Structures are given as structure tokens and as C-alpha cells.
Amino acid sequence: MIRARLGNGLRVLVDERPECARVAVGVHYGVGFRTEPPGWEGFAHLFEHLMFRGSRHLPIGAFFPEVYAVGGQAGGHTHQDYTEFFQIVPAPVLREALFREADRMRAPAFTPDSIAEQLAGVAVEIRAMTVDRPYGGFPWPLLPAVLFRTHANAHDGYGDVARLARVTPEDCYAFFHRWYTPSNAVLTISGGVTAAGALALADELFGDIPDRPVTVPDTREPPPGERRWLSCGEPGVRRTAVALGAVLPDPLRELPRYLAYQVLASMLPRRLDRPGVDTACGFFDPLDALAPDTLVITALLAGRDRPASFPADVDQALRRLSTDEELAADLDRSVAGLVAAHHRRHAEPAARCRALGRWEVLFGRPELLDQLPALWRSTEPQALRAAAADLAETPWAIVEMTPADRRTRPAPPTLPTERTPQPDSVPSAGRFSHFGPADPAGQLGFAEWLPPGAPTRVASGPVGPPDARRSRPVPDTGRHPTSARWPALARRLSRQPTERRPLSERSNAGDRHPGRPNAGDRHPGRPNAGDPVSGRSPARGPKPGRRPLRAELLDQPNGDGRLVALPDPRATLTQLRVRWPLGAAGIAAPGGAHLLAARLPSVSGAKSKVEAFGGTLELATDGQWLDLIGDAPAGRLRHWLAAFADLLAAPAPPPDHFPPSDHPPPPDHPPLSDHPPPDRPPPRDHPPVAELSAFALADVAWRRCRLSPEPAGVIEGLAQLVAPGAVAVLVSAADPAEVAAAVEDVLGARGFDLGAGRAPMPGPDVAPPVLAVPRAAPAEDHLTLYRVHPEIRYADPARYLATGVLGGSYQARLSAGGGRDYQAYCGRDGFLGAGRCYVRAVVRPGMLGPAAKDIAGRIAGLVTDPPGSAEIASVRRYCAAQALSLTDAPAALADALGQALAWGAAVDSVTGLSERLAEVTDAEVVRACAELFGTEPPRAVTVGPGQADEVARALS
């Protein structure tokens, strides 16, 4: 990593990752919702939204279209002490990404219309997180109001929409002038770039932005001296949720103690004799805030368990830990889990970029990204005992949320605005040198914060008129922390299996901006796109990373299946993916297959064995395939394979067994942008097939229409669930021959191909023109329109682009339609040797017939109005750029290879996909459109409360 500081004070970090074909750009500003004065709660979050809505050379509505057009992603988050903005784009268009960030750092544009538009989006977001969501506001933002007493730390960062409605453009310019200045920002670039080229671009584009002095208030306050308790009522839930909060050691001044608390937090759930306990350092993430930061412990209470019993149990467990002289083994397990999770989370350029910038702007220590594993390993048992003893005597702040007939929340407390004096001085290095006395104008409007003579309108250049076709409110984007830190928990909470499909077959893949953004014209005077180092043009799709990942590939038979081992020097964890075709019994009983996949890793003990050394192991099924997803730390591959062997030998658990499914909202409440899955666990007698998603149910119905009516058999274990023909993919830094030898030694010649179930037999296709699957919930309808083909041809690049033209790219034809009535995407799959091209749409209630008619018309239009060269070029560029994301990290590469190889594709159908898309001719794409979509009306499957005859009339 290279660190530099420009003449205007902007700090620049460059993280060279030569194996990556994409690059992440992040800008972190040292301002968050702790800087909001009374009466302006939520303004920092609203301002983050507004920063996407136009700048000097980017007309309103043009930011996201420019990013999406090159297959990129963009987003932002607002936290306590910083606000981050990030983009992920192909390396050749780094200049464009940097220009966008520099333009809004120099001169953003704020208008009354854009403020009203984004405020509407923020209002929806706040309601979704605090009202519509079960256990809304638990534990954040309720817990800080109990734990802290100063306004900066205790107030609700979401704010009040009615108060925010008074915000004016002048307020926004004042806030920008005060906080959004180069010396209060960090620019981070991570991915396939060279330091010299990246630094030259940073100086060229950011170096002339004028700086302004910034004084950051000290928000520290003493921890509470007494226990504080808040009780809330929540309708529609069955169990009481309890959250405990305590102040953590200052990560800036006492980092070793902070990390000891983090290790202790990971250990504590195993020491408590109760299920469903979660712990976290920080409301959002560890090391995500300056002092005061918070240790959070949450639980859902069982049965008649009293709320007061939970803190008592925690205190008792802490006291035992404080005197435990046999901590070494448990300490090793906790550290191994933290280290593996750290590597898992920061493998992609975007995650590395965001972590580097965050830790620079907060602590002046971006090197923590690489140092944390060693720091955790240096934690001594005595440090853990001391942390446990301190916590056992700490008075907890407690939020209790009990089932009730109506929702009850406390009124916001009256908080002092003055800063509590601190006895110790503040260090004078990095970000912390900006600390100063509390702002005497803390209760004034933002427009009154400007120093004398400061401009009230910062954007002096042309901004451009508002787009007539207003884009929807800009959401903050990024992965939900629940799925990042607790993927299994997130799936249990949502009760929905993960749907895994190629990026080309998703609508706006990787993009959480709803619908199709408005396309903005390139503004005159913009810099030309191109790689600052190589000068490559991305016109026909960026090329993969500079270091190919295909050298010394091992691809060999594995029983009746296939084993592929791919070396990747980035891999700190060995990524393992196995995909088996479900046998006849699994196809015929998808609900049973789903439950077996959910139960078996835990019941067999395999999951706990790999978690003991920091690995993961999960099973998932979509009704056609059974997927094994796992990883193993360095040196632990053989241990992981041994646990997998135990999984193979385990019998199917009894029908009445089901792992605990009642969990509280996790303590790492999402940032001000993300929407977690609801916490409504199903009753234990829930029908197994109802565990499947709506589109998975549609696929089950379609497959059953193509199956032989012969008896399928009984599922007695994993081997009977699947048929022969497994594909195993291992991506590792180790030599592929060593990986194959480990598989042979531990699993024997049979390897991963354990399939003993009978393969499904095709029968006559008895699917009607419209197949209806009634389902009362959810309220919206799920529509699948499809055509069947005699062959799959999964790796055909022309068909890949044809799918993108219809509904798998940013400017696809389906993205241009639907409006607010439906959202749709196009994809391809197959079954029993036949290929299928489909469109899937989520349809607003009452609009099933019109949606089916509109989608069918767009499908037919691919033949009657085939795509021209300009349309194909746009889709090609998008898809070729999106294909680069398949090699962002070893885990993404393993996922993509597992899916592609299961359909019989070659390894280079993934690693060389971007190049193959660039070589396809326009004529081949037009021909593929005709082959896939033809002229006959598509057939349909509907899931939901809508009437199938509406679809039948629309398609006739």
C-alpha cells in the first residue's frame, strides 16, 4: 500500500492488486451523524444521498448511469464519524471514476427538487427500518439513547423527516463548505492499477481543489455509572428481544484492549448456556467509530424466560471467564474465526478499499487491514480475563422489546449539547489532530455555520437542468452487514434460499438502485476514458487483470464427475464449491431436499468442526442442484475434507429435528442505508416446500411437468439425494497438484462424486401454456415466461449477449419497461438436456395480465425489431465489464466456475468471458435472439394470488 498527501491536504492510498481486472475507488470524509446539532438529526444521511444528484460537470441524474454503463457499481454509507462514497469499475475507466469523485468534492449541486426527491427516499428507508420491520430500531438507534447522555452519541441518526423537510440548498452548501474539504477526506484506490499511474491521476484531478480548515469536535463522554433500562412493546412478534450495551475501550488509544474485548465477544456465545445469542463490537462493524464505541449483546428469550435473567447470565459467564485458567484452546478458536472472517470479508477490491479508507480517516492506520490478524493472535489469556472482569462489573444499558398489542417507543430524551470535559489530552497525529473545542454554534442551522465571507453557493460551473424523466430517490448501496458477517444467520432470518445465477442473467447485476436510472449525456469537457497506465480503451470491453489466473490449472475426472483446482495467489482461504445434480428423489421432493441441506451440516457435526479452525461449510439447494459452499484457512484443507467426509457418512436426520430458527436482529445493525431480512421465524410445522422462494416454486412446478411419473425413491442421506456427476472447484494459493493429492488422500478415489441416487428420467412435456401455483403471500405476483430449446449451450457468448439485450444489462429492453408495475430480468438454464430461456418478473398486485402482455411484446420485439449495432455495442460493453467481477476475488471466481462447469462449460468460459464477448459479431447476436425467443408465444408459470387466466388472455 502506498500513502501520499496532496498539496491541499487530501490523503491518498493506493492498494495495488495486479490480479484484479477491476478497481475500487473510495472517498471517506471525516463527518458522520455525530456532528449533527440538535434539530438537524438525520441531515448527514440525507446529505450523503444528495451528493449523488449532480455536480459541476455531471447533470442531475447522470452519476449512476455513467457508472452502470461500464458495468460498475456505486454507493455510500453514513456512520457515526465518517461518510463514505465508493465506486467499483473496470480498471481502464479509473480516470472516469476519479473524475466523478473529484467533481462532487469540488462543486456539488443542490436544488429544492433534488432535496425533496431524496427526502422522499430517505422517508421510505426510515420507515422500512424502524416501523415496517419487526423489532424495528432494535438495537440501533434505541440502545445509544440508553447508553449515552450527550446529543452527539445518543441521538437518532435517522432523524425526523418532518424536521428535515425544512432543509434548503443553502443549508446543504454550508454543510458541504464546513466538512467536505480535501484535508478532511481520504481517497483510496484498490485493484488492478499501478501506484505511479493512480497517484498521477489523483494529483491531476484532485490537486487543485481548494482546502478549508476543519475542526472536529471531541465526542467522548464518561461511561454510565449505573444500570439503565428501556422497555418497548412490539406487535406481531412471539418472543422478547433483549440487547445489552457497554462502552468499549478507546480504539485510538487502547487498541490492544479493544481487540481483547473483540476476542472475548466472539467467545461469549459459546460460554452462555442459551441459544440465539449474538455479540458485536460496534453497532455497524468493529473499529468503525471513534470513542465511544459500543459492545452489543443481543438475544431472543425462550418461553417464559424473564428479561432480567439474560444480563444476569451474561455477568455470571463473564465472572467465570475472568478466573478461567484454561482459556488457551477457546482463545485459539476465537482468534482463528476472527482471522478467517477478516480474510473472507476483505478479499474483494471494494471491501479492501473501504476498509483502508475507513481506518485512515478514523485512526490514521490503514495498515490495520494487514496487521489485524497478527494483533488478534498476540492477544494473551490474561488480557481476556481482565476484559471479562471489567465487563462483569460494568453497569449495562439494556433495551427490552416484548410482544405487545401495539408498538410503544419512548420519547427521545432531553440531552445536553455541551461536550463533557475529558481529563486526558488528544493525540496530535493523523485525523485526530483535527480535534478541537466544541462548536459554540452547535444549535444553529447549517447555513449559519459559514465563516464570514464564505460563499453560499459552491458550484460555480454549469450544472444542467433537472432530467425530465426523474430517476427514483438514490438509495445507499452496499452489502448488508448481516449477510457479510453472519451469512447463515441472514438466511435463517429470511428463510429464503440464495438464488445463484450468472451475472449476465440478472437485471442490473450488482446494482441495488431500483429500476432503470435515467441516462445522462456526456458533458462537454469531460476527460477521455482510458487506463492511466496502459492506455487501453474499454470500448469493446475491458481486458482481464494483468496476471492471468489460469496458469497450472488442474482439470481432471473425479469419479463420474470433475475436479478443477485453480491457483490464485490472492487466496488466503481455500475456496471449495461442489455442485451435484439432484437425483430423482431430490427433484421430486424439493422441500425435503431443502430441509436436509439446512439440517445436515449441523446434525453431522461437520459445520462445528470446520468453524473450530475458522472455516465454513454450508449446503444449499435450488430444487435442481445441491451446492456445497465452504472455505478453509491455510494449512487446514485436509481437516476440512475430513469434516466433509463425516458429512457424507451422516444419515438423514429425523423429520422432527430442526435447528433453532429464532434469532434476534443481529447486533451489527445495518448502516443508514441497508434493509435487513425480517425476523419472523416460521412455526416448526411449516410445510417444507413453502421454505422455497417464489421463483424456486415456479421452477419446481415446471420441472415436474417434464419428469417421468415413475416413483422417485426415498432420501436416506446425502448420497441418495444426489445423482452422479458432481463438479468440484477448489481455488487456492496452493499448488493444484497438492490440492488434488489432499482430496485423494482424505476422500479416496471417489472424491466428491458421492452420487448414489437415481438420475431423474425425462417424461413427456405436459406443461400447459400457463401453469399456476397459488400462494397467498407475498401479495405481489411472481411471473416466469419461458421458451424451451433442444440444447442448453450455456457458454455460448452470443446467447449471453442476447440475454443481456432483453433483460440482463443496464440498458436492456426490459429495464426500459415495466415502470412501477413490474421489475424483470432475463436468464437461461436447463433441465434434463433441454435448454430454457426465461424472463422472471415481480409484479405489482392487480397488474399480472398487463405485465405479461408487455413482457411478451418485448420478447417478440427481439425478432421483429432485432438489435442494431449501437444497442449491441452498449450491451456488449456492459456485459464484458460485468464479467470482470467474476474474478474480483477467489470466492467469486469459485462461485462462477462451479455454476458454469456444472453445465459442461470450460474453465475459460469464466476466466476469459470478457474477451469472448468482445469477439462475438453483431450478426451472431441477432441470430441468437431469434433462436432463443422465436416468434411463438412464450409459456408461463405464475406464483401468487393473481389469476392465471389473466396471463392466458394476455399471451393469446
Short mmCIF file of N, CA and C in Angstrom, two decimals, residues 212-314:
data_model
loop_
_atom_site.label_atom_id
_atom_site.label_comp_id
_atom_site.label_asym_id
_atom_site.label_seq_id
_atom_site.Cartn_x
_atom_site.Cartn_y
_atom_site.Cartn_z
N ARG A 212 -10.19 23.87 3.00
CA ARG A 212 -10.74 24.74 4.03
C ARG A 212 -10.47 24.10 5.38
N PRO A 213 -10.19 24.88 6.40
CA PRO A 213 -9.88 24.29 7.72
C PRO A 213 -11.11 23.61 8.32
N VAL A 214 -10.86 22.53 9.04
CA VAL A 214 -11.93 21.76 9.67
C VAL A 214 -11.58 21.54 11.14
N THR A 215 -12.53 21.73 12.01
CA THR A 215 -12.37 21.42 13.43
C THR A 215 -13.40 20.36 13.79
N VAL A 216 -12.93 19.21 14.19
CA VAL A 216 -13.82 18.10 14.52
C VAL A 216 -14.03 18.06 16.03
N PRO A 217 -15.25 18.10 16.51
CA PRO A 217 -15.47 18.10 17.97
C PRO A 217 -15.12 16.77 18.61
N ASP A 218 -14.73 16.84 19.85
CA ASP A 218 -14.45 15.64 20.64
C ASP A 218 -15.77 15.14 21.21
N THR A 219 -16.18 13.94 20.84
CA THR A 219 -17.49 13.41 21.25
C THR A 219 -17.39 12.40 22.39
N ARG A 220 -16.22 12.28 22.99
CA ARG A 220 -16.10 11.31 24.09
C ARG A 220 -16.93 11.75 25.29
N GLU A 221 -17.37 10.77 26.07
CA GLU A 221 -18.08 11.03 27.31
C GLU A 221 -17.83 9.88 28.26
N PRO A 222 -17.95 10.09 29.57
CA PRO A 222 -17.70 9.00 30.52
C PRO A 222 -18.74 7.90 30.37
N PRO A 223 -18.37 6.66 30.66
CA PRO A 223 -19.36 5.57 30.62
C PRO A 223 -20.37 5.74 31.74
N PRO A 224 -21.54 5.15 31.61
CA PRO A 224 -22.56 5.29 32.66
C PRO A 224 -22.10 4.65 33.96
N GLY A 225 -22.53 5.24 35.06
CA GLY A 225 -22.16 4.71 36.36
C GLY A 225 -23.24 3.86 36.98
N GLU A 226 -24.36 3.68 36.29
CA GLU A 226 -25.44 2.88 36.83
C GLU A 226 -26.13 2.14 35.69
N ARG A 227 -26.84 1.06 36.03
CA ARG A 227 -27.58 0.32 35.02
C ARG A 227 -28.76 1.15 34.53
N ARG A 228 -28.97 1.13 33.21
CA ARG A 228 -30.07 1.86 32.59
C ARG A 228 -30.90 0.87 31.78
N TRP A 229 -32.22 1.00 31.87
CA TRP A 229 -33.12 0.00 31.28
C TRP A 229 -34.24 0.72 30.51
N LEU A 230 -34.50 0.24 29.30
CA LEU A 230 -35.58 0.78 28.48
C LEU A 230 -36.48 -0.36 28.03
N SER A 231 -37.79 -0.23 28.22
CA SER A 231 -38.75 -1.25 27.81
C SER A 231 -39.60 -0.73 26.66
N CYS A 232 -39.77 -1.57 25.63
CA CYS A 232 -40.56 -1.24 24.46
C CYS A 232 -41.52 -2.38 24.17
N GLY A 233 -42.62 -2.07 23.51
CA GLY A 233 -43.57 -3.08 23.07
C GLY A 233 -43.55 -3.22 21.56
N GLU A 234 -43.76 -4.44 21.07
CA GLU A 234 -43.70 -4.71 19.63
C GLU A 234 -44.80 -5.69 19.24
N PRO A 235 -45.72 -5.28 18.35
CA PRO A 235 -46.76 -6.21 17.90
C PRO A 235 -46.22 -7.16 16.84
N GLY A 236 -46.87 -8.32 16.72
CA GLY A 236 -46.55 -9.25 15.64
C GLY A 236 -45.33 -10.11 15.87
N VAL A 237 -44.75 -10.10 17.06
CA VAL A 237 -43.60 -10.97 17.35
C VAL A 237 -43.99 -11.89 18.50
N ARG A 238 -43.27 -13.01 18.60
CA ARG A 238 -43.64 -14.02 19.58
C ARG A 238 -42.71 -14.09 20.77
N ARG A 239 -41.54 -13.46 20.66
CA ARG A 239 -40.56 -13.61 21.73
C ARG A 239 -39.97 -12.26 22.10
N THR A 240 -39.53 -12.16 23.33
CA THR A 240 -38.91 -10.94 23.82
C THR A 240 -37.46 -10.87 23.37
N ALA A 241 -37.06 -9.72 22.88
CA ALA A 241 -35.68 -9.48 22.49
C ALA A 241 -35.03 -8.57 23.51
N VAL A 242 -33.77 -8.87 23.85
CA VAL A 242 -33.03 -8.08 24.82
C VAL A 242 -31.68 -7.72 24.23
N ALA A 243 -31.27 -6.47 24.39
CA ALA A 243 -29.95 -6.01 23.95
C ALA A 243 -29.22 -5.38 25.11
N LEU A 244 -27.97 -5.77 25.30
CA LEU A 244 -27.10 -5.18 26.31
C LEU A 244 -26.04 -4.34 25.62
N GLY A 245 -25.72 -3.19 26.20
CA GLY A 245 -24.69 -2.33 25.64
C GLY A 245 -23.73 -1.86 26.70
N ALA A 246 -22.44 -1.80 26.34
CA ALA A 246 -21.41 -1.28 27.23
C ALA A 246 -20.38 -0.55 26.40
N VAL A 247 -19.71 0.42 26.99
CA VAL A 247 -18.71 1.21 26.28
C VAL A 247 -17.43 0.41 26.15
N LEU A 248 -16.89 0.36 24.94
CA LEU A 248 -15.65 -0.35 24.66
C LEU A 248 -14.44 0.53 24.95
N PRO A 249 -13.27 -0.07 25.13
CA PRO A 249 -12.05 0.73 25.23
C PRO A 249 -11.87 1.58 23.97
N ASP A 250 -11.20 2.71 24.13
CA ASP A 250 -10.97 3.63 23.02
C ASP A 250 -10.04 2.96 22.00
N PRO A 251 -10.51 2.69 20.77
CA PRO A 251 -9.64 2.00 19.81
C PRO A 251 -8.45 2.84 19.36
N LEU A 252 -8.53 4.15 19.54
CA LEU A 252 -7.43 5.02 19.15
C LEU A 252 -6.29 4.98 20.16
N ARG A 253 -6.63 4.91 21.43
CA ARG A 253 -5.64 4.97 22.48
C ARG A 253 -5.34 3.62 23.12
N GLU A 254 -6.28 2.70 23.05
CA GLU A 254 -6.15 1.41 23.72
C GLU A 254 -6.51 0.27 22.77
N LEU A 255 -5.87 0.23 21.62
CA LEU A 255 -6.23 -0.77 20.62
C LEU A 255 -6.08 -2.20 21.14
N PRO A 256 -4.98 -2.57 21.83
CA PRO A 256 -4.90 -3.96 22.33
C PRO A 256 -6.07 -4.34 23.24
N ARG A 257 -6.51 -3.43 24.11
CA ARG A 257 -7.66 -3.73 24.97
C ARG A 257 -8.93 -3.87 24.14
N TYR A 258 -9.10 -3.00 23.16
CA TYR A 258 -10.27 -3.09 22.29
C TYR A 258 -10.31 -4.46 21.60
N LEU A 259 -9.17 -4.90 21.07
CA LEU A 259 -9.13 -6.19 20.38
C LEU A 259 -9.36 -7.34 21.34
N ALA A 260 -8.92 -7.22 22.59
CA ALA A 260 -9.20 -8.26 23.58
C ALA A 260 -10.70 -8.36 23.83
N TYR A 261 -11.38 -7.21 23.88
CA TYR A 261 -12.84 -7.24 24.02
C TYR A 261 -13.48 -7.89 22.80
N GLN A 262 -12.92 -7.66 21.62
CA GLN A 262 -13.48 -8.27 20.41
C GLN A 262 -13.32 -9.79 20.44
N VAL A 263 -12.16 -10.27 20.87
CA VAL A 263 -11.97 -11.72 21.00
C VAL A 263 -12.92 -12.28 22.05
N LEU A 264 -13.06 -11.57 23.17
CA LEU A 264 -13.97 -12.01 24.21
C LEU A 264 -15.40 -12.07 23.70
N ALA A 265 -15.81 -11.08 22.91
CA ALA A 265 -17.18 -11.06 22.37
C ALA A 265 -17.43 -12.27 21.48
N SER A 266 -16.44 -12.68 20.68
CA SER A 266 -16.63 -13.85 19.82
C SER A 266 -16.69 -15.13 20.63
N MET A 267 -16.10 -15.13 21.80
CA MET A 267 -16.08 -16.33 22.66
C MET A 267 -17.35 -16.45 23.50
N LEU A 268 -17.95 -15.33 23.85
CA LEU A 268 -19.03 -15.32 24.83
C LEU A 268 -20.24 -16.18 24.45
N PRO A 269 -20.72 -16.17 23.20
CA PRO A 269 -21.89 -17.01 22.89
C PRO A 269 -21.68 -18.49 23.21
N ARG A 270 -20.46 -18.98 23.05
CA ARG A 270 -20.19 -20.40 23.37
C ARG A 270 -20.20 -20.65 24.87
N ARG A 271 -19.99 -19.61 25.67
CA ARG A 271 -19.95 -19.77 27.12
C ARG A 271 -21.32 -19.58 27.78
N LEU A 272 -22.29 -19.14 27.02
CA LEU A 272 -23.63 -18.95 27.56
C LEU A 272 -24.49 -20.17 27.23
N ASP A 273 -25.16 -20.69 28.20
CA ASP A 273 -25.98 -21.88 28.01
C ASP A 273 -27.37 -21.47 27.54
N ARG A 274 -27.42 -20.81 26.37
CA ARG A 274 -28.70 -20.40 25.80
C ARG A 274 -28.48 -20.19 24.30
N PRO A 275 -29.45 -20.57 23.48
CA PRO A 275 -29.30 -20.41 22.02
C PRO A 275 -29.59 -18.99 21.57
N GLY A 276 -29.16 -18.69 20.36
CA GLY A 276 -29.55 -17.44 19.71
C GLY A 276 -28.93 -16.19 20.26
N VAL A 277 -27.72 -16.27 20.84
CA VAL A 277 -27.04 -15.09 21.35
C VAL A 277 -26.07 -14.59 20.30
N ASP A 278 -26.07 -13.30 20.06
CA ASP A 278 -25.13 -12.68 19.13
C ASP A 278 -24.39 -11.55 19.81
N THR A 279 -23.14 -11.37 19.45
CA THR A 279 -22.34 -10.30 20.02
C THR A 279 -21.64 -9.54 18.90
N ALA A 280 -21.34 -8.28 19.15
CA ALA A 280 -20.62 -7.49 18.15
C ALA A 280 -19.95 -6.32 18.83
N CYS A 281 -18.82 -5.92 18.30
CA CYS A 281 -18.16 -4.68 18.70
C CYS A 281 -18.56 -3.62 17.69
N GLY A 282 -19.31 -2.64 18.14
CA GLY A 282 -19.79 -1.60 17.25
C GLY A 282 -21.19 -1.90 16.75
N PHE A 283 -21.97 -0.85 16.54
CA PHE A 283 -23.32 -1.03 16.01
C PHE A 283 -23.29 -1.45 14.54
N PHE A 284 -22.26 -1.03 13.82
CA PHE A 284 -22.19 -1.34 12.40
C PHE A 284 -21.09 -2.36 12.11
N ASP A 285 -19.90 -2.13 12.64
CA ASP A 285 -18.76 -3.01 12.43
C ASP A 285 -17.74 -2.76 13.51
N PRO A 286 -16.83 -3.70 13.75
CA PRO A 286 -15.72 -3.40 14.66
C PRO A 286 -14.82 -2.32 14.06
N LEU A 287 -14.22 -1.55 14.93
CA LEU A 287 -13.30 -0.49 14.51
C LEU A 287 -13.95 0.41 13.46
N ASP A 288 -15.21 0.76 13.70
CA ASP A 288 -15.97 1.55 12.74
C ASP A 288 -16.29 2.94 13.28
N ALA A 289 -15.83 3.25 14.48
CA ALA A 289 -16.15 4.54 15.08
C ALA A 289 -15.05 4.93 16.05
N LEU A 290 -14.91 6.22 16.27
CA LEU A 290 -14.07 6.72 17.33
C LEU A 290 -14.77 6.49 18.67
N ALA A 291 -14.08 6.76 19.74
CA ALA A 291 -14.70 6.61 21.05
C ALA A 291 -15.80 7.67 21.22
N PRO A 292 -16.91 7.28 21.86
CA PRO A 292 -17.17 5.98 22.46
C PRO A 292 -17.79 4.99 21.47
N ASP A 293 -17.23 3.79 21.42
CA ASP A 293 -17.80 2.70 20.64
C ASP A 293 -18.50 1.74 21.61
N THR A 294 -19.27 0.81 21.07
CA THR A 294 -20.19 0.03 21.90
C THR A 294 -20.05 -1.46 21.69
N LEU A 295 -19.99 -2.21 22.78
CA LEU A 295 -20.15 -3.66 22.76
C LEU A 295 -21.64 -3.96 22.86
N VAL A 296 -22.15 -4.77 21.93
CA VAL A 296 -23.58 -5.08 21.87
C VAL A 296 -23.77 -6.58 21.97
N ILE A 297 -24.67 -7.01 22.86
CA ILE A 297 -25.02 -8.42 23.01
C ILE A 297 -26.54 -8.52 22.91
N THR A 298 -27.03 -9.36 22.01
CA THR A 298 -28.47 -9.49 21.83
C THR A 298 -28.89 -10.94 21.95
N ALA A 299 -30.16 -11.13 22.30
CA ALA A 299 -30.72 -12.47 22.39
C ALA A 299 -32.23 -12.40 22.28
N LEU A 300 -32.83 -13.48 21.77
CA LEU A 300 -34.27 -13.70 21.86
C LEU A 300 -34.51 -14.68 23.00
N LEU A 301 -35.36 -14.33 23.90
CA LEU A 301 -35.60 -15.16 25.07
C LEU A 301 -36.57 -16.28 24.74
N ALA A 302 -36.35 -17.42 25.34
CA ALA A 302 -37.18 -18.59 25.08
C ALA A 302 -38.28 -18.70 26.14
N GLY A 303 -39.45 -19.09 25.67
CA GLY A 303 -40.54 -19.41 26.59
C GLY A 303 -40.83 -18.32 27.59
N ARG A 304 -40.81 -18.69 28.87
CA ARG A 304 -41.13 -17.75 29.94
C ARG A 304 -39.87 -17.14 30.55
N ASP A 305 -38.79 -17.19 29.86
CA ASP A 305 -37.54 -16.61 30.33
C ASP A 305 -37.73 -15.12 30.60
N ARG A 306 -37.36 -14.67 31.79
CA ARG A 306 -37.54 -13.26 32.15
C ARG A 306 -36.40 -12.42 31.58
N PRO A 307 -36.68 -11.18 31.14
CA PRO A 307 -35.63 -10.33 30.60
C PRO A 307 -34.46 -10.12 31.55
N ALA A 308 -34.74 -10.04 32.87
CA ALA A 308 -33.66 -9.79 33.83
C ALA A 308 -32.68 -10.96 33.92
N SER A 309 -33.11 -12.14 33.46
CA SER A 309 -32.24 -13.31 33.58
C SER A 309 -31.08 -13.25 32.59
N PHE A 310 -31.28 -12.55 31.46
CA PHE A 310 -30.22 -12.55 30.45
C PHE A 310 -28.99 -11.77 30.90
N PRO A 311 -29.12 -10.51 31.36
CA PRO A 311 -27.91 -9.85 31.85
C PRO A 311 -27.28 -10.58 33.03
N ALA A 312 -28.09 -11.23 33.87
CA ALA A 312 -27.52 -11.99 34.98
C ALA A 312 -26.69 -13.15 34.47
N ASP A 313 -27.19 -13.86 33.45
CA ASP A 313 -26.43 -14.96 32.87
C ASP A 313 -25.13 -14.47 32.22
N VAL A 314 -25.20 -13.33 31.55
CA VAL A 314 -24.00 -12.78 30.92
C VAL A 314 -22.96 -12.42 31.98
#
